[in-house]
mmCIF file of C-alpha atoms in Angstrom:
data_model
loop_
_atom_site.group_PDB
_atom_site.id
_atom_site.type_symbol
_atom_site.label_atom_id
_atom_site.label_comp_id
_atom_site.label_asym_id
_atom_site.label_seq_id
_atom_site.Cartn_x
_atom_site.Cartn_y
_atom_site.Cartn_z
ATOM 1 C CA UNK A 25 -0.156 -0.013 -0.055
ATOM 2 C CA UNK A 26 2.800 2.445 0.935
ATOM 3 C CA UNK A 27 4.383 1.592 -2.410
ATOM 4 C CA UNK A 28 1.267 2.030 -4.556
ATOM 5 C CA UNK A 29 2.015 6.203 -2.194
ATOM 6 C CA UNK A 30 5.402 7.155 -3.306
ATOM 7 C CA UNK A 31 4.548 6.368 -6.886
ATOM 8 C CA UNK A 32 4.217 9.056 -9.297
ATOM 9 C CA UNK A 33 0.838 9.684 -10.722
ATOM 10 C CA UNK A 34 1.412 9.278 -14.789
ATOM 11 C CA UNK A 35 1.655 12.011 -16.227
ATOM 12 C CA UNK A 36 -1.801 13.364 -17.959
ATOM 13 C CA UNK A 37 -2.124 12.197 -21.377
ATOM 14 C CA UNK A 38 -1.152 14.962 -23.601
ATOM 15 C CA UNK A 39 -4.166 15.432 -26.772
ATOM 16 C CA UNK A 40 -2.888 13.801 -29.876
ATOM 17 C CA UNK A 41 -0.743 14.988 -32.278
ATOM 18 C CA UNK A 42 -2.220 16.053 -35.485
ATOM 19 C CA UNK A 43 -1.647 14.457 -38.782
ATOM 20 C CA UNK A 44 -0.437 17.063 -40.540
ATOM 21 C CA UNK A 45 1.615 18.212 -38.004
ATOM 22 C CA UNK A 46 2.888 14.962 -37.997
ATOM 23 C CA UNK A 47 3.346 14.883 -41.951
ATOM 24 C CA UNK A 48 5.817 18.440 -41.268
ATOM 25 C CA UNK A 49 7.515 16.322 -38.585
ATOM 26 C CA UNK A 50 8.389 13.623 -41.084
ATOM 27 C CA UNK A 51 8.873 16.257 -44.065
ATOM 28 C CA UNK A 52 11.425 18.232 -42.228
ATOM 29 C CA UNK A 53 13.414 15.655 -41.129
ATOM 30 C CA UNK A 54 13.298 14.602 -45.108
ATOM 31 C CA UNK A 55 14.260 17.541 -45.875
ATOM 32 C CA UNK A 56 17.875 16.898 -45.221
ATOM 33 C CA UNK A 57 18.140 13.442 -46.844
ATOM 34 C CA UNK A 58 18.943 14.764 -50.345
ATOM 35 C CA UNK A 59 21.733 17.234 -50.037
ATOM 36 C CA UNK A 60 23.019 14.537 -47.461
ATOM 37 C CA UNK A 61 23.248 11.782 -50.505
ATOM 38 C CA UNK A 62 24.506 14.319 -52.353
ATOM 39 C CA UNK A 63 27.539 14.570 -49.941
ATOM 40 C CA UNK A 64 28.168 11.352 -49.543
ATOM 41 C CA UNK A 65 28.080 10.845 -52.859
ATOM 42 C CA UNK A 66 31.189 13.108 -53.526
ATOM 43 C CA UNK A 67 33.135 11.919 -50.192
ATOM 44 C CA UNK A 68 32.663 8.727 -51.754
ATOM 45 C CA UNK A 69 34.494 9.770 -55.231
ATOM 46 C CA UNK A 70 31.388 10.471 -57.044
ATOM 47 C CA UNK A 71 32.566 13.754 -60.111
ATOM 48 C CA UNK A 72 30.109 16.705 -58.622
ATOM 49 C CA UNK A 73 31.420 19.183 -61.574
ATOM 50 C CA UNK A 74 33.634 20.849 -58.864
ATOM 51 C CA UNK A 75 37.634 21.327 -60.200
ATOM 52 C CA UNK A 76 38.757 23.260 -57.821
ATOM 53 C CA UNK A 77 41.657 21.737 -55.618
ATOM 54 C CA UNK A 78 38.796 21.386 -52.845
ATOM 55 C CA UNK A 79 35.760 19.268 -53.678
ATOM 56 C CA UNK A 80 37.637 18.291 -57.436
ATOM 57 C CA UNK A 81 37.012 14.728 -57.528
ATOM 58 C CA UNK A 82 40.367 13.676 -58.660
ATOM 59 C CA UNK A 83 40.167 14.274 -53.525
ATOM 60 C CA UNK A 84 37.876 12.072 -53.063
ATOM 61 C CA UNK A 85 37.902 9.485 -51.345
ATOM 62 C CA UNK A 86 40.392 11.033 -48.763
ATOM 63 C CA UNK A 87 41.401 13.593 -46.603
ATOM 64 C CA UNK A 88 37.759 14.963 -46.672
ATOM 65 C CA UNK A 89 35.788 11.805 -46.987
ATOM 66 C CA UNK A 90 34.972 11.558 -43.507
ATOM 67 C CA UNK A 91 34.423 15.163 -42.468
ATOM 68 C CA UNK A 92 31.868 15.226 -45.537
ATOM 69 C CA UNK A 93 30.239 11.835 -44.629
ATOM 70 C CA UNK A 94 29.678 12.808 -40.757
ATOM 71 C CA UNK A 95 28.537 16.550 -41.524
ATOM 72 C CA UNK A 96 25.688 14.459 -43.752
ATOM 73 C CA UNK A 97 25.059 11.846 -40.665
ATOM 74 C CA UNK A 98 25.113 14.822 -37.999
ATOM 75 C CA UNK A 99 22.577 16.929 -40.202
ATOM 76 C CA UNK A 100 20.175 14.241 -40.323
ATOM 77 C CA UNK A 101 20.233 13.553 -36.248
ATOM 78 C CA UNK A 102 19.688 17.239 -35.948
ATOM 79 C CA UNK A 103 16.643 16.709 -38.354
ATOM 80 C CA UNK A 104 15.892 13.704 -37.002
ATOM 81 C CA UNK A 105 14.973 15.439 -33.906
ATOM 82 C CA UNK A 106 11.993 17.186 -34.909
ATOM 83 C CA UNK A 107 10.552 13.607 -34.721
ATOM 84 C CA UNK A 108 10.826 14.083 -30.939
ATOM 85 C CA UNK A 109 8.419 16.845 -31.367
ATOM 86 C CA UNK A 110 5.421 14.425 -32.455
ATOM 87 C CA UNK A 111 6.899 11.201 -30.165
ATOM 88 C CA UNK A 112 6.810 9.808 -26.598
ATOM 89 C CA UNK A 113 10.456 10.556 -26.543
ATOM 90 C CA UNK A 114 10.478 14.612 -26.792
ATOM 91 C CA UNK A 115 8.237 14.934 -24.123
ATOM 92 C CA UNK A 116 9.693 11.903 -21.610
ATOM 93 C CA UNK A 117 12.931 10.449 -21.041
ATOM 94 C CA UNK A 118 12.862 7.197 -22.354
ATOM 95 C CA UNK A 119 12.961 5.043 -18.854
ATOM 96 C CA UNK A 120 16.058 3.055 -20.040
ATOM 97 C CA UNK A 121 18.003 6.394 -19.868
ATOM 98 C CA UNK A 122 20.183 6.345 -16.684
ATOM 99 C CA UNK A 123 19.506 8.661 -14.111
ATOM 100 C CA UNK A 124 16.336 10.654 -15.831
ATOM 101 C CA UNK A 125 14.599 8.184 -17.158
ATOM 102 C CA UNK A 126 10.407 8.341 -17.303
ATOM 103 C CA UNK A 127 10.942 11.741 -16.286
ATOM 104 C CA UNK A 128 9.100 14.227 -17.877
ATOM 105 C CA UNK A 129 10.704 17.123 -20.191
ATOM 106 C CA UNK A 130 10.461 20.886 -19.048
ATOM 107 C CA UNK A 131 8.349 22.596 -22.286
ATOM 108 C CA UNK A 132 11.349 25.349 -22.351
ATOM 109 C CA UNK A 133 14.157 22.749 -22.749
ATOM 110 C CA UNK A 134 12.695 21.333 -25.953
ATOM 111 C CA UNK A 135 11.257 24.680 -27.160
ATOM 112 C CA UNK A 136 13.497 26.865 -27.069
ATOM 113 C CA UNK A 137 16.409 24.834 -28.674
ATOM 114 C CA UNK A 138 14.049 24.248 -31.456
ATOM 115 C CA UNK A 139 12.659 27.569 -32.220
ATOM 116 C CA UNK A 140 16.195 29.100 -32.556
ATOM 117 C CA UNK A 141 17.595 26.028 -34.508
ATOM 118 C CA UNK A 142 14.216 26.726 -36.770
ATOM 119 C CA UNK A 143 15.645 30.395 -37.102
ATOM 120 C CA UNK A 144 19.092 30.154 -37.996
ATOM 121 C CA UNK A 145 18.169 27.478 -39.882
ATOM 122 C CA UNK A 146 16.252 29.530 -41.898
ATOM 123 C CA UNK A 147 18.687 32.236 -42.412
ATOM 124 C CA UNK A 148 21.534 29.635 -43.172
ATOM 125 C CA UNK A 149 19.242 28.570 -46.033
ATOM 126 C CA UNK A 150 17.864 31.649 -47.352
ATOM 127 C CA UNK A 151 21.207 32.922 -47.361
ATOM 128 C CA UNK A 152 22.377 30.380 -49.420
ATOM 129 C CA UNK A 153 19.908 30.319 -51.893
ATOM 130 C CA UNK A 154 20.265 34.215 -52.448
ATOM 131 C CA UNK A 155 23.481 33.741 -52.850
ATOM 132 C CA UNK A 156 23.626 30.374 -55.066
ATOM 133 C CA UNK A 157 25.091 31.599 -57.917
ATOM 134 C CA UNK A 158 27.335 34.515 -57.057
ATOM 135 C CA UNK A 159 30.988 34.829 -57.733
ATOM 136 C CA UNK A 160 32.329 33.097 -54.648
ATOM 137 C CA UNK A 161 29.653 30.125 -54.762
ATOM 138 C CA UNK A 162 28.114 28.805 -57.521
ATOM 139 C CA UNK A 163 29.209 31.532 -59.872
ATOM 140 C CA UNK A 164 32.477 30.858 -59.318
ATOM 141 C CA UNK A 165 34.618 29.347 -61.878
ATOM 142 C CA UNK A 166 35.423 25.711 -61.104
ATOM 143 C CA UNK A 167 31.449 24.490 -59.637
ATOM 144 C CA UNK A 168 29.508 22.755 -62.066
ATOM 145 C CA UNK A 169 27.481 23.253 -64.481
ATOM 146 C CA UNK A 170 24.952 21.759 -66.704
ATOM 147 C CA UNK A 171 23.220 18.886 -64.831
ATOM 148 C CA UNK A 172 25.578 19.202 -62.191
ATOM 149 C CA UNK A 173 24.692 22.488 -61.004
ATOM 150 C CA UNK A 174 21.026 21.798 -61.694
ATOM 151 C CA UNK A 175 21.286 17.967 -59.874
ATOM 152 C CA UNK A 176 22.999 20.058 -57.081
ATOM 153 C CA UNK A 177 21.104 22.812 -56.842
ATOM 154 C CA UNK A 178 17.395 20.316 -56.635
ATOM 155 C CA UNK A 179 19.464 18.514 -53.760
ATOM 156 C CA UNK A 180 19.972 21.541 -52.088
ATOM 157 C CA UNK A 181 16.470 22.759 -52.627
ATOM 158 C CA UNK A 182 14.407 21.302 -49.884
ATOM 159 C CA UNK A 183 16.761 22.604 -47.284
ATOM 160 C CA UNK A 184 14.865 25.737 -48.050
ATOM 161 C CA UNK A 185 11.507 23.192 -46.207
ATOM 162 C CA UNK A 186 13.736 22.326 -43.336
ATOM 163 C CA UNK A 187 13.302 25.758 -40.716
ATOM 164 C CA UNK A 188 9.715 26.642 -41.118
ATOM 165 C CA UNK A 189 8.765 23.470 -40.818
ATOM 166 C CA UNK A 190 10.168 22.974 -37.775
ATOM 167 C CA UNK A 191 8.802 26.350 -36.920
ATOM 168 C CA UNK A 192 5.559 24.574 -37.458
ATOM 169 C CA UNK A 193 5.931 21.818 -35.720
ATOM 170 C CA UNK A 194 7.953 23.074 -32.979
ATOM 171 C CA UNK A 195 4.483 25.640 -32.244
ATOM 172 C CA UNK A 196 2.551 22.741 -32.324
ATOM 173 C CA UNK A 197 4.383 21.459 -29.912
ATOM 174 C CA UNK A 198 4.114 24.131 -27.550
ATOM 175 C CA UNK A 199 0.894 24.476 -28.366
ATOM 176 C CA UNK A 200 0.015 20.434 -27.407
ATOM 177 C CA UNK A 201 1.806 20.514 -24.003
ATOM 178 C CA UNK A 202 0.416 24.131 -22.859
ATOM 179 C CA UNK A 203 -3.064 22.485 -23.086
ATOM 180 C CA UNK A 204 -1.884 18.751 -21.847
ATOM 181 C CA UNK A 205 -0.850 20.548 -18.472
#
C-alpha cells in the first residue's frame, strides 16, 4: 500500500498530434536527405563537377571523406530530432535512460532550442539561396555546370523548407504540451 503512495502519478496524456503536424515533422527530417546523399556521393568519389583543389573528384575518397560523411550524418541526426516533437520520447525521457528515465521533459528545454534551431536554419538556408550563384559560390570558376549544377541545386533546395517546417512543428508541440498540462 505504501508503495502505491510513493510512486509518481502518471502524467496526463497530452492531446493527440494532428496528422498534418506529424507529416510536417517527417517532411522536416526528410528535407536533409537529398543534400546528404549528394555529399556522401562526392565523399565516395562521384564527380560532382567541381574542379578546384577542395572538391575536385581527384580528392575523394580521401582526407575530406570523413568530414563530408560526418556532416551528412550530423545534419540528418539533427533533422530526426524533429520527430521527437511528435513522439512520446520528445515529452518524456525513455525509461531505459540512466538517471533521468521516465521523467517529463520541461517544455522550455525543447521549445527554446527548437525555435532557435528553426530560426538559424532558416537564416542560413535563405541566405545561401540568395547567394547561390554569386562569384564565390556556384558562380565561381570550377563550380559544377550543366546537369551537375542542376542536380546539386535540386539536392540543396529542400533545405529551404527545413527551418519553416521545424518552426511549425515546434509551435504545435508548444501548444499541445501547454494544453496537456
